[in-house]
Structures are given as C-alpha cells and as structure tokens.
Amino acid sequence: MEVIWSGKLPAYWSIANWALLTEKHIVVLFRDMASNKRKLRVVYINDRTVQERITKYNALIGSLGPDVLLTKVEDARAHDQLSFFGWLNLDNLKMKWELLQSALIEKFSIPYTLDRLTMSYSCGLMKINLITGDVIPLTKPSPLSGIWNLGEMEMQHDSNRKGLFIKCGDQVVVQLNDFLGSQYQGALGDWLFFLLPSNDLVCIEKKTGNCLWKVYLNSLTRDGRPKGKIDYYNETCYRNSFIANILINRDTIVWATDRNEFYSFHIPTGKKGRLEKQQNQFLVDINNKFLLTLTIDEELEVGNLTLFDLEEFFDEYQYK
C-alpha cells in the first residue's frame, strides 16, 4: 500500500474522472492549495518519480498507451460542457495537439470511450481524430441510446422481442435473448460483460454469444460504475461517477461491497481475495498489476489516492 496523492478534492470530484492508471503511469488532476493553480501530476510506476505541470484541464477521458485525452468540464445548467481538449504524452509531458472546441452533453453523461480501432473520440455532435486533433462533425449525437459500439461490430436492441443482437455490417452475428441493454456493462476485446439483477457478472463472447464465465458479486454496492481496462463502456445507461463499484482487467475482477471489504476474483485460476477497506474508501481504477483507491473526509473535503499491489493484498479465502 502506498499513498500517491493527498489534497483537497477537486470541484467535480464525484462525477468527473480526475485520476487514472495506465500500465506505467498514475495520472492525477488537482488544484494545488498553496499556489491555487490547477496541476497535472504523473507518477511513473516503475521508479516512483514524479513530474508536474500547470494545466487548464480538470478531467481525464482516458488513455491509449502513453497518451491521455484531457478535457475541461464546465457546468452549463441543463447540460455539461466540455470546452477544451488536449492529447498529452505522459512520458515527456508534451502536448501532441490541443483543441479549442466545445461540446454540450447531457448532465453527468461524459463519454469515456477512446476508440483504439479508429483512433477517435466521439462526444456530442463531433468526433475527434486522436492522431491529428481534427474534428469531424456528426449528424447525430454520440453515443446513441440503444446502440453500443463494439469496434468492428455493434450491439442493438431487438425491436421485435426482448433482447439484444450483435451486427457486423448488415449481418446479425449473435442474438442475445436473455440480456437487456441496461444490464450491459462494457466490452474488453471479444468479451462482453453483463451484470444481472442477481449480482452475477456474466462474460459473453461477442462473436458467438457463448457464456465464457460467470461470477457472483456478493454484497455488491450500487454506488459507482464499472471502470478499468475496458475498451467500450455502456455510456447510454449509466451516469458518470468517479468511483467504481466494479473494476475489470483481463485477469481480475474487483468489486466494492456494502460492507467494509473489497472482494476480488482471479479469472484464470478462480482464486478469490478480500481486502478490508476503510470507511469512505472507494475503488478508482485498475491496471494489470495495481489497484487505485480513494479515501475521503467528507467534512474537510480532502482525500488521498492509494496504490495497492494486486498480488500482495488479495489473499485467498472462501466465500461463506
């Protein structure tokens, strides 16, 4: 366990993403109370060196490799507004491009998916080319309700009967009769994650519709949203939240409970783990080796971000 950052919570701490993990970096956006300047801090995981720079941004959309997309969230009454965008390389803290472009979105509905297949980010009525910073106008707002991007495929509601179907171009590849769009959590590679009312997290192979595995998430809290190493999120059924109730990477699921514990499940081996948590401690992000949590003091409006090694802090135990 290692405290990575301590300070005053950002203004939009509960609804905008202001800290994340890549495989090599921890990134934090915060306001320095001594100087009253907004800063971006990068902690390099391998040697724990730290770099900082002053910034106008207050939210992190996501990362692809060593690059991260930054934006500035502002309250626009009935909507939220994203008023700037920047594509930053974390290794040298240099901007590849910056964009003075505004996008209005529904309240608490910032899309957080970076499409690595097309190297783009879609928001409101625009799509940003992440390589060049160029903007392509959209005729319909993105994301669209009832349609979920899966890379080379897409998932839609079945208008004829309850369920979903997955299409590749004009061809229906898979019919998912037993799942609803509101149960869909996101996609990682060829895996689709669905959370059932029974608290079973089900993994479906998108090309076949087969169930690959199912895990019961006992005592799962409903605070937060799914986060982690997810390629595509369900961004039409879930409101924004900085905290997570489920974190997912290729090998591990970690979830927050309504008790003083975090639980984990190692997918390849079935190993189960538990970590006692403090009061007001929440899940934030996960990579292949580490877990990031936030602990807050609501009265003082301060908090700290703590890094945990997944191997060291999730010991075997049996569910009762």
mmCIF file of C-alpha atoms in Angstrom:
data_model
loop_
_atom_site.group_PDB
_atom_site.id
_atom_site.type_symbol
_atom_site.label_atom_id
_atom_site.label_comp_id
_atom_site.label_asym_id
_atom_site.label_seq_id
_atom_site.Cartn_x
_atom_site.Cartn_y
_atom_site.Cartn_z
ATOM 1 C CA MET A 1 0.000 0.000 0.000
ATOM 2 C CA GLU A 2 1.367 3.418 -0.972
ATOM 3 C CA VAL A 3 -0.275 6.852 -0.778
ATOM 4 C CA ILE A 4 0.232 8.510 -4.161
ATOM 5 C CA TRP A 5 -1.586 11.822 -3.639
ATOM 6 C CA SER A 6 -3.210 13.743 -0.778
ATOM 7 C CA GLY A 7 -5.046 17.048 -1.004
ATOM 8 C CA LYS A 8 -8.306 18.925 -1.412
ATOM 9 C CA LEU A 9 -10.851 17.126 -3.544
ATOM 10 C CA PRO A 10 -11.458 18.710 -6.982
ATOM 11 C CA ALA A 11 -14.696 20.630 -7.569
ATOM 12 C CA TYR A 12 -16.145 17.835 -9.724
ATOM 13 C CA TRP A 13 -14.513 15.004 -7.779
ATOM 14 C CA SER A 14 -17.572 12.725 -7.639
ATOM 15 C CA ILE A 15 -18.698 12.943 -11.284
ATOM 16 C CA ALA A 16 -15.635 13.717 -13.436
ATOM 17 C CA ASN A 17 -12.665 11.399 -13.923
ATOM 18 C CA TRP A 18 -9.590 13.135 -12.424
ATOM 19 C CA ALA A 19 -7.237 10.205 -11.763
ATOM 20 C CA LEU A 20 -6.396 7.063 -13.722
ATOM 21 C CA LEU A 21 -3.887 4.253 -14.147
ATOM 22 C CA THR A 22 -2.051 3.259 -17.282
ATOM 23 C CA GLU A 23 0.350 0.306 -17.206
ATOM 24 C CA LYS A 24 3.271 2.650 -16.458
ATOM 25 C CA HIS A 25 1.721 5.818 -15.024
ATOM 26 C CA ILE A 26 -0.572 7.214 -12.360
ATOM 27 C CA VAL A 27 -2.173 10.477 -13.553
ATOM 28 C CA VAL A 28 -3.886 12.968 -11.223
ATOM 29 C CA LEU A 29 -5.542 16.340 -11.925
ATOM 30 C CA PHE A 30 -5.893 18.568 -8.853
ATOM 31 C CA ARG A 31 -5.718 22.139 -7.540
ATOM 32 C CA ASP A 32 -2.583 22.967 -5.579
ATOM 33 C CA MET A 33 -3.785 24.768 -2.465
ATOM 34 C CA ALA A 34 -0.512 26.623 -1.864
ATOM 35 C CA SER A 35 -0.478 28.270 -5.301
ATOM 36 C CA ASN A 36 -4.205 27.902 -6.142
ATOM 37 C CA LYS A 37 -3.131 26.610 -9.574
ATOM 38 C CA ARG A 38 -4.586 23.570 -11.262
ATOM 39 C CA LYS A 39 -1.927 20.912 -11.855
ATOM 40 C CA LEU A 40 -1.418 17.609 -13.606
ATOM 41 C CA ARG A 41 0.768 15.108 -11.756
ATOM 42 C CA VAL A 42 2.274 11.988 -13.335
ATOM 43 C CA VAL A 43 3.798 9.289 -11.147
ATOM 44 C CA TYR A 44 5.966 6.819 -13.077
ATOM 45 C CA ILE A 45 5.171 3.451 -11.528
ATOM 46 C CA ASN A 46 8.499 1.715 -12.181
ATOM 47 C CA ASP A 47 10.688 4.124 -10.198
ATOM 48 C CA ARG A 48 8.031 6.326 -8.485
ATOM 49 C CA THR A 49 9.493 9.522 -9.937
ATOM 50 C CA VAL A 50 7.023 12.406 -10.229
ATOM 51 C CA GLN A 51 6.527 15.150 -12.790
ATOM 52 C CA GLU A 52 4.018 18.009 -12.648
ATOM 53 C CA ARG A 53 2.823 20.754 -14.945
ATOM 54 C CA ILE A 54 0.281 23.563 -14.645
ATOM 55 C CA THR A 55 -2.873 22.841 -16.643
ATOM 56 C CA LYS A 56 -6.291 24.256 -17.514
ATOM 57 C CA TYR A 57 -7.852 20.778 -17.671
ATOM 58 C CA ASN A 58 -9.905 19.146 -14.900
ATOM 59 C CA ALA A 59 -10.974 15.780 -16.353
ATOM 60 C CA LEU A 60 -9.308 12.724 -17.898
ATOM 61 C CA ILE A 61 -11.250 10.994 -20.663
ATOM 62 C CA GLY A 62 -8.913 8.011 -20.978
ATOM 63 C CA SER A 63 -5.564 6.732 -22.196
ATOM 64 C CA LEU A 64 -4.135 4.719 -25.075
ATOM 65 C CA GLY A 65 -0.604 3.555 -24.316
ATOM 66 C CA PRO A 66 1.427 6.541 -23.009
ATOM 67 C CA ASP A 67 -1.074 9.133 -24.313
ATOM 68 C CA VAL A 68 -4.040 10.560 -22.422
ATOM 69 C CA LEU A 69 -7.004 12.704 -23.521
ATOM 70 C CA LEU A 70 -7.706 15.705 -21.279
ATOM 71 C CA THR A 71 -10.749 17.971 -21.216
ATOM 72 C CA LYS A 72 -12.252 20.807 -19.195
ATOM 73 C CA VAL A 73 -15.701 20.182 -17.714
ATOM 74 C CA GLU A 74 -17.923 23.188 -17.044
ATOM 75 C CA ASP A 75 -21.475 23.450 -15.744
ATOM 76 C CA ALA A 76 -23.866 24.623 -18.459
ATOM 77 C CA ARG A 77 -27.051 24.495 -16.346
ATOM 78 C CA ALA A 78 -29.214 21.846 -18.034
ATOM 79 C CA HIS A 79 -26.129 20.284 -19.660
ATOM 80 C CA ASP A 80 -22.429 19.821 -19.068
ATOM 81 C CA GLN A 81 -19.930 21.432 -21.420
ATOM 82 C CA LEU A 82 -16.517 20.127 -22.451
ATOM 83 C CA SER A 83 -14.697 23.268 -23.571
ATOM 84 C CA PHE A 84 -11.111 22.216 -24.353
ATOM 85 C CA PHE A 85 -9.375 19.009 -25.408
ATOM 86 C CA GLY A 86 -5.706 18.034 -25.318
ATOM 87 C CA TRP A 87 -3.772 14.875 -26.282
ATOM 88 C CA LEU A 88 -0.817 14.553 -23.887
ATOM 89 C CA ASN A 89 2.158 12.205 -23.970
ATOM 90 C CA LEU A 90 2.828 11.072 -20.390
ATOM 91 C CA ASP A 91 6.461 10.115 -20.960
ATOM 92 C CA ASN A 92 7.581 13.669 -21.755
ATOM 93 C CA LEU A 93 4.512 15.714 -20.640
ATOM 94 C CA LYS A 94 4.275 17.345 -24.064
ATOM 95 C CA MET A 95 1.013 18.045 -25.852
ATOM 96 C CA LYS A 96 0.682 16.391 -29.258
ATOM 97 C CA TRP A 97 -2.220 18.722 -30.032
ATOM 98 C CA GLU A 98 -4.754 20.964 -28.269
ATOM 99 C CA LEU A 99 -8.226 21.861 -29.433
ATOM 100 C CA LEU A 100 -10.399 24.863 -28.549
ATOM 101 C CA GLN A 101 -13.703 23.163 -29.212
ATOM 102 C CA SER A 102 -16.885 22.970 -27.129
ATOM 103 C CA ALA A 103 -19.327 20.080 -26.835
ATOM 104 C CA LEU A 104 -22.606 20.069 -24.941
ATOM 105 C CA ILE A 105 -23.585 16.767 -23.371
ATOM 106 C CA GLU A 106 -26.393 15.555 -21.149
ATOM 107 C CA LYS A 107 -25.850 16.197 -17.461
ATOM 108 C CA PHE A 108 -23.405 13.719 -15.881
ATOM 109 C CA SER A 109 -23.029 11.850 -19.182
ATOM 110 C CA ILE A 110 -19.434 12.398 -20.316
ATOM 111 C CA PRO A 111 -18.482 9.568 -22.701
ATOM 112 C CA TYR A 112 -15.226 7.904 -21.624
ATOM 113 C CA THR A 113 -14.539 5.531 -24.529
ATOM 114 C CA LEU A 114 -11.479 6.124 -26.703
ATOM 115 C CA ASP A 115 -11.905 4.030 -29.843
ATOM 116 C CA ARG A 116 -8.490 2.486 -30.478
ATOM 117 C CA LEU A 117 -9.737 0.830 -33.669
ATOM 118 C CA THR A 118 -10.416 4.189 -35.365
ATOM 119 C CA MET A 119 -8.146 6.234 -33.037
ATOM 120 C CA SER A 120 -11.017 8.608 -32.320
ATOM 121 C CA TYR A 121 -13.177 10.046 -29.544
ATOM 122 C CA SER A 122 -16.869 10.799 -30.088
ATOM 123 C CA CYS A 123 -18.755 13.300 -27.970
ATOM 124 C CA GLY A 124 -21.975 15.182 -28.658
ATOM 125 C CA LEU A 125 -22.037 16.187 -32.324
ATOM 126 C CA MET A 126 -18.344 15.700 -33.059
ATOM 127 C CA LYS A 127 -15.672 13.061 -33.483
ATOM 128 C CA ILE A 128 -12.039 13.932 -32.744
ATOM 129 C CA ASN A 129 -9.217 12.236 -34.638
ATOM 130 C CA LEU A 130 -6.768 11.413 -31.835
ATOM 131 C CA ILE A 131 -3.769 11.312 -34.174
ATOM 132 C CA THR A 132 -4.256 14.735 -35.748
ATOM 133 C CA GLY A 133 -6.676 16.561 -33.440
ATOM 134 C CA ASP A 134 -9.010 17.222 -36.384
ATOM 135 C CA VAL A 135 -12.763 17.387 -35.752
ATOM 136 C CA ILE A 136 -15.364 15.571 -37.846
ATOM 137 C CA PRO A 137 -18.976 16.819 -37.422
ATOM 138 C CA LEU A 138 -21.613 14.192 -36.591
ATOM 139 C CA THR A 139 -25.238 14.368 -37.753
ATOM 140 C CA LYS A 140 -26.498 12.519 -34.674
ATOM 141 C CA PRO A 141 -25.320 12.863 -31.085
ATOM 142 C CA SER A 142 -22.888 10.225 -29.833
ATOM 143 C CA PRO A 143 -23.362 7.898 -28.040
ATOM 144 C CA LEU A 144 -26.799 6.912 -29.365
ATOM 145 C CA SER A 145 -29.271 5.326 -26.971
ATOM 146 C CA GLY A 146 -29.924 1.684 -27.786
ATOM 147 C CA ILE A 147 -26.794 1.272 -29.943
ATOM 148 C CA TRP A 148 -23.456 0.188 -28.458
ATOM 149 C CA ASN A 149 -20.180 0.314 -30.365
ATOM 150 C CA LEU A 150 -18.115 -2.898 -30.149
ATOM 151 C CA GLY A 151 -15.316 -1.973 -32.529
ATOM 152 C CA GLU A 152 -15.832 -3.877 -35.761
ATOM 153 C CA MET A 153 -19.328 -4.801 -34.525
ATOM 154 C CA GLU A 154 -22.206 -3.063 -32.778
ATOM 155 C CA MET A 155 -24.932 -4.188 -30.400
ATOM 156 C CA GLN A 156 -28.545 -3.035 -30.649
ATOM 157 C CA HIS A 157 -31.908 -3.573 -29.036
ATOM 158 C CA ASP A 158 -34.029 -6.160 -30.763
ATOM 159 C CA SER A 159 -37.181 -4.246 -31.725
ATOM 160 C CA ASN A 160 -39.233 -7.424 -32.232
ATOM 161 C CA ARG A 161 -38.791 -9.007 -28.822
ATOM 162 C CA LYS A 162 -36.863 -8.583 -25.589
ATOM 163 C CA GLY A 163 -33.155 -8.965 -26.001
ATOM 164 C CA LEU A 164 -30.192 -7.684 -27.984
ATOM 165 C CA PHE A 165 -28.461 -8.553 -31.221
ATOM 166 C CA ILE A 166 -24.904 -8.040 -32.419
ATOM 167 C CA LYS A 167 -24.274 -6.965 -36.005
ATOM 168 C CA CYS A 168 -21.200 -6.936 -38.209
ATOM 169 C CA GLY A 169 -22.120 -4.569 -41.010
ATOM 170 C CA ASP A 170 -25.634 -5.558 -42.094
ATOM 171 C CA GLN A 171 -25.344 -9.153 -40.867
ATOM 172 C CA VAL A 172 -26.725 -10.263 -37.499
ATOM 173 C CA VAL A 173 -23.985 -12.353 -35.896
ATOM 174 C CA VAL A 174 -25.466 -13.163 -32.477
ATOM 175 C CA GLN A 175 -28.901 -12.899 -30.868
ATOM 176 C CA LEU A 176 -28.843 -12.363 -27.083
ATOM 177 C CA ASN A 177 -32.406 -13.106 -25.972
ATOM 178 C CA ASP A 178 -31.694 -13.272 -22.244
ATOM 179 C CA PHE A 179 -29.987 -9.894 -21.768
ATOM 180 C CA LEU A 180 -31.078 -6.263 -21.644
ATOM 181 C CA GLY A 181 -29.181 -3.163 -22.650
ATOM 182 C CA SER A 182 -29.415 -1.851 -19.082
ATOM 183 C CA GLN A 183 -27.514 -4.967 -17.899
ATOM 184 C CA TYR A 184 -24.622 -4.409 -20.319
ATOM 185 C CA GLN A 185 -21.530 -3.007 -18.568
ATOM 186 C CA GLY A 186 -18.895 -2.792 -21.298
ATOM 187 C CA ALA A 187 -16.557 -4.720 -23.582
ATOM 188 C CA LEU A 188 -12.937 -5.853 -23.387
ATOM 189 C CA GLY A 189 -11.624 -7.417 -26.578
ATOM 190 C CA ASP A 190 -14.112 -10.169 -27.505
ATOM 191 C CA TRP A 191 -15.654 -10.168 -24.014
ATOM 192 C CA LEU A 192 -18.982 -8.528 -23.206
ATOM 193 C CA PHE A 193 -19.871 -8.005 -19.545
ATOM 194 C CA PHE A 194 -23.442 -8.143 -18.247
ATOM 195 C CA LEU A 195 -24.494 -7.603 -14.617
ATOM 196 C CA LEU A 196 -27.727 -9.434 -13.811
ATOM 197 C CA PRO A 197 -30.196 -8.440 -11.062
ATOM 198 C CA SER A 198 -28.893 -11.476 -9.130
ATOM 199 C CA ASN A 199 -25.460 -9.752 -8.923
ATOM 200 C CA ASP A 200 -23.967 -12.322 -11.297
ATOM 201 C CA LEU A 201 -21.377 -10.796 -13.624
ATOM 202 C CA VAL A 202 -21.602 -12.746 -16.875
ATOM 203 C CA CYS A 203 -18.957 -12.746 -19.607
ATOM 204 C CA ILE A 204 -20.284 -13.361 -23.131
ATOM 205 C CA GLU A 205 -18.140 -13.918 -26.209
ATOM 206 C CA LYS A 206 -19.358 -11.310 -28.703
ATOM 207 C CA LYS A 207 -18.644 -13.396 -31.828
ATOM 208 C CA THR A 208 -20.565 -16.486 -30.671
ATOM 209 C CA GLY A 209 -22.878 -15.425 -27.835
ATOM 210 C CA ASN A 210 -21.434 -18.190 -25.651
ATOM 211 C CA CYS A 211 -21.122 -17.679 -21.885
ATOM 212 C CA LEU A 212 -17.397 -17.876 -21.029
ATOM 213 C CA TRP A 213 -17.727 -17.486 -17.265
ATOM 214 C CA LYS A 214 -19.990 -16.180 -14.517
ATOM 215 C CA VAL A 215 -19.039 -14.735 -11.120
ATOM 216 C CA TYR A 216 -21.389 -13.944 -8.251
ATOM 217 C CA LEU A 217 -20.515 -10.494 -6.854
ATOM 218 C CA ASN A 218 -21.753 -10.931 -3.322
ATOM 219 C CA SER A 219 -22.731 -7.819 -1.332
ATOM 220 C CA LEU A 220 -22.055 -5.603 -4.379
ATOM 221 C CA THR A 221 -22.700 -1.938 -3.743
ATOM 222 C CA ARG A 222 -24.655 0.042 -6.320
ATOM 223 C CA ASP A 223 -22.531 3.169 -5.821
ATOM 224 C CA GLY A 224 -20.250 3.971 -8.739
ATOM 225 C CA ARG A 225 -19.899 2.465 -12.217
ATOM 226 C CA PRO A 226 -17.761 -0.172 -13.954
ATOM 227 C CA LYS A 227 -14.241 1.032 -14.782
ATOM 228 C CA GLY A 228 -10.849 -0.412 -15.658
ATOM 229 C CA LYS A 229 -9.208 -1.895 -18.741
ATOM 230 C CA ILE A 230 -12.418 -1.715 -20.740
ATOM 231 C CA ASP A 231 -12.374 -0.901 -24.456
ATOM 232 C CA TYR A 232 -16.013 0.229 -24.719
ATOM 233 C CA TYR A 233 -18.331 1.350 -21.919
ATOM 234 C CA ASN A 234 -22.098 1.329 -21.734
ATOM 235 C CA GLU A 235 -22.459 5.087 -21.911
ATOM 236 C CA THR A 236 -26.204 5.316 -22.546
ATOM 237 C CA CYS A 237 -27.441 3.577 -19.386
ATOM 238 C CA TYR A 238 -25.034 4.799 -16.679
ATOM 239 C CA ARG A 239 -24.426 8.212 -15.182
ATOM 240 C CA ASN A 240 -20.884 9.430 -14.607
ATOM 241 C CA SER A 241 -19.155 8.617 -11.355
ATOM 242 C CA PHE A 242 -15.511 8.994 -10.389
ATOM 243 C CA ILE A 243 -15.752 5.983 -8.096
ATOM 244 C CA ALA A 244 -16.273 2.424 -9.324
ATOM 245 C CA ASN A 245 -18.347 -0.403 -7.954
ATOM 246 C CA ILE A 246 -16.638 -2.909 -10.319
ATOM 247 C CA LEU A 247 -13.099 -2.824 -11.724
ATOM 248 C CA ILE A 248 -12.150 -5.136 -14.581
ATOM 249 C CA ASN A 249 -8.924 -6.102 -16.293
ATOM 250 C CA ARG A 250 -8.143 -9.154 -18.419
ATOM 251 C CA ASP A 251 -7.425 -11.401 -15.419
ATOM 252 C CA THR A 252 -9.093 -9.829 -12.390
ATOM 253 C CA ILE A 253 -12.434 -8.514 -11.187
ATOM 254 C CA VAL A 254 -12.522 -6.339 -8.069
ATOM 255 C CA TRP A 255 -15.766 -5.071 -6.597
ATOM 256 C CA ALA A 256 -16.865 -2.863 -3.719
ATOM 257 C CA THR A 257 -19.300 -4.228 -1.172
ATOM 258 C CA ASP A 258 -21.827 -2.607 1.135
ATOM 259 C CA ARG A 259 -19.648 -3.899 3.986
ATOM 260 C CA ASN A 260 -16.109 -2.847 4.935
ATOM 261 C CA GLU A 261 -14.462 -5.014 2.270
ATOM 262 C CA PHE A 262 -13.349 -5.134 -1.341
ATOM 263 C CA TYR A 263 -13.546 -8.559 -2.999
ATOM 264 C CA SER A 264 -11.531 -9.884 -5.928
ATOM 265 C CA PHE A 265 -11.734 -12.815 -8.332
ATOM 266 C CA HIS A 266 -8.837 -14.057 -10.486
ATOM 267 C CA ILE A 267 -10.452 -15.238 -13.727
ATOM 268 C CA PRO A 268 -7.828 -17.775 -14.974
ATOM 269 C CA THR A 269 -7.459 -19.612 -11.627
ATOM 270 C CA GLY A 270 -10.685 -18.931 -9.740
ATOM 271 C CA LYS A 271 -8.658 -17.575 -6.811
ATOM 272 C CA LYS A 272 -10.712 -15.316 -4.547
ATOM 273 C CA GLY A 273 -9.473 -12.475 -2.405
ATOM 274 C CA ARG A 274 -10.551 -9.878 0.094
ATOM 275 C CA LEU A 275 -9.196 -6.548 1.272
ATOM 276 C CA GLU A 276 -10.587 -4.754 4.298
ATOM 277 C CA LYS A 277 -11.414 -1.166 3.453
ATOM 278 C CA GLN A 278 -11.655 1.976 5.492
ATOM 279 C CA GLN A 279 -14.817 3.981 5.894
ATOM 280 C CA ASN A 280 -15.283 6.249 2.861
ATOM 281 C CA GLN A 281 -12.730 4.308 0.804
ATOM 282 C CA PHE A 282 -13.689 3.721 -2.820
ATOM 283 C CA LEU A 283 -12.394 1.930 -5.906
ATOM 284 C CA VAL A 284 -10.998 4.186 -8.649
ATOM 285 C CA ASP A 285 -9.025 2.237 -11.287
ATOM 286 C CA ILE A 286 -7.070 -0.904 -12.090
ATOM 287 C CA ASN A 287 -4.285 -1.974 -14.449
ATOM 288 C CA ASN A 288 -2.669 -5.403 -14.825
ATOM 289 C CA LYS A 289 -0.719 -5.197 -11.539
ATOM 290 C CA PHE A 290 -2.154 -2.455 -9.346
ATOM 291 C CA LEU A 291 -5.345 -1.131 -7.833
ATOM 292 C CA LEU A 292 -6.062 2.553 -7.108
ATOM 293 C CA THR A 293 -8.447 3.653 -4.357
ATOM 294 C CA LEU A 294 -9.706 6.974 -2.997
ATOM 295 C CA THR A 295 -10.289 7.641 0.707
ATOM 296 C CA ILE A 296 -12.122 10.866 1.592
ATOM 297 C CA ASP A 297 -13.002 13.020 4.573
ATOM 298 C CA GLU A 298 -16.360 14.487 3.576
ATOM 299 C CA GLU A 299 -16.382 17.133 6.300
ATOM 300 C CA LEU A 300 -12.964 18.552 5.380
ATOM 301 C CA GLU A 301 -13.405 17.826 1.628
ATOM 302 C CA VAL A 302 -9.965 16.241 1.397
ATOM 303 C CA GLY A 303 -8.808 12.817 0.262
ATOM 304 C CA ASN A 304 -5.925 10.590 -0.703
ATOM 305 C CA LEU A 305 -5.251 8.188 -3.552
ATOM 306 C CA THR A 306 -3.628 4.886 -2.565
ATOM 307 C CA LEU A 307 -1.945 2.289 -4.758
ATOM 308 C CA PHE A 308 -2.223 -1.432 -3.902
ATOM 309 C CA ASP A 309 -0.308 -4.341 -5.418
ATOM 310 C CA LEU A 310 -2.924 -6.877 -6.545
ATOM 311 C CA GLU A 311 -0.772 -9.917 -5.731
ATOM 312 C CA GLU A 312 0.173 -8.790 -2.216
ATOM 313 C CA PHE A 313 -3.161 -7.506 -0.994
ATOM 314 C CA PHE A 314 -5.707 -10.041 -2.208
ATOM 315 C CA ASP A 315 -5.244 -13.240 -0.205
ATOM 316 C CA GLU A 316 -7.169 -16.445 -0.736
ATOM 317 C CA TYR A 317 -10.364 -17.036 1.201
ATOM 318 C CA GLN A 318 -13.640 -18.857 0.740
ATOM 319 C CA TYR A 319 -16.963 -17.072 0.392
ATOM 320 C CA LYS A 320 -19.434 -18.001 3.075
#
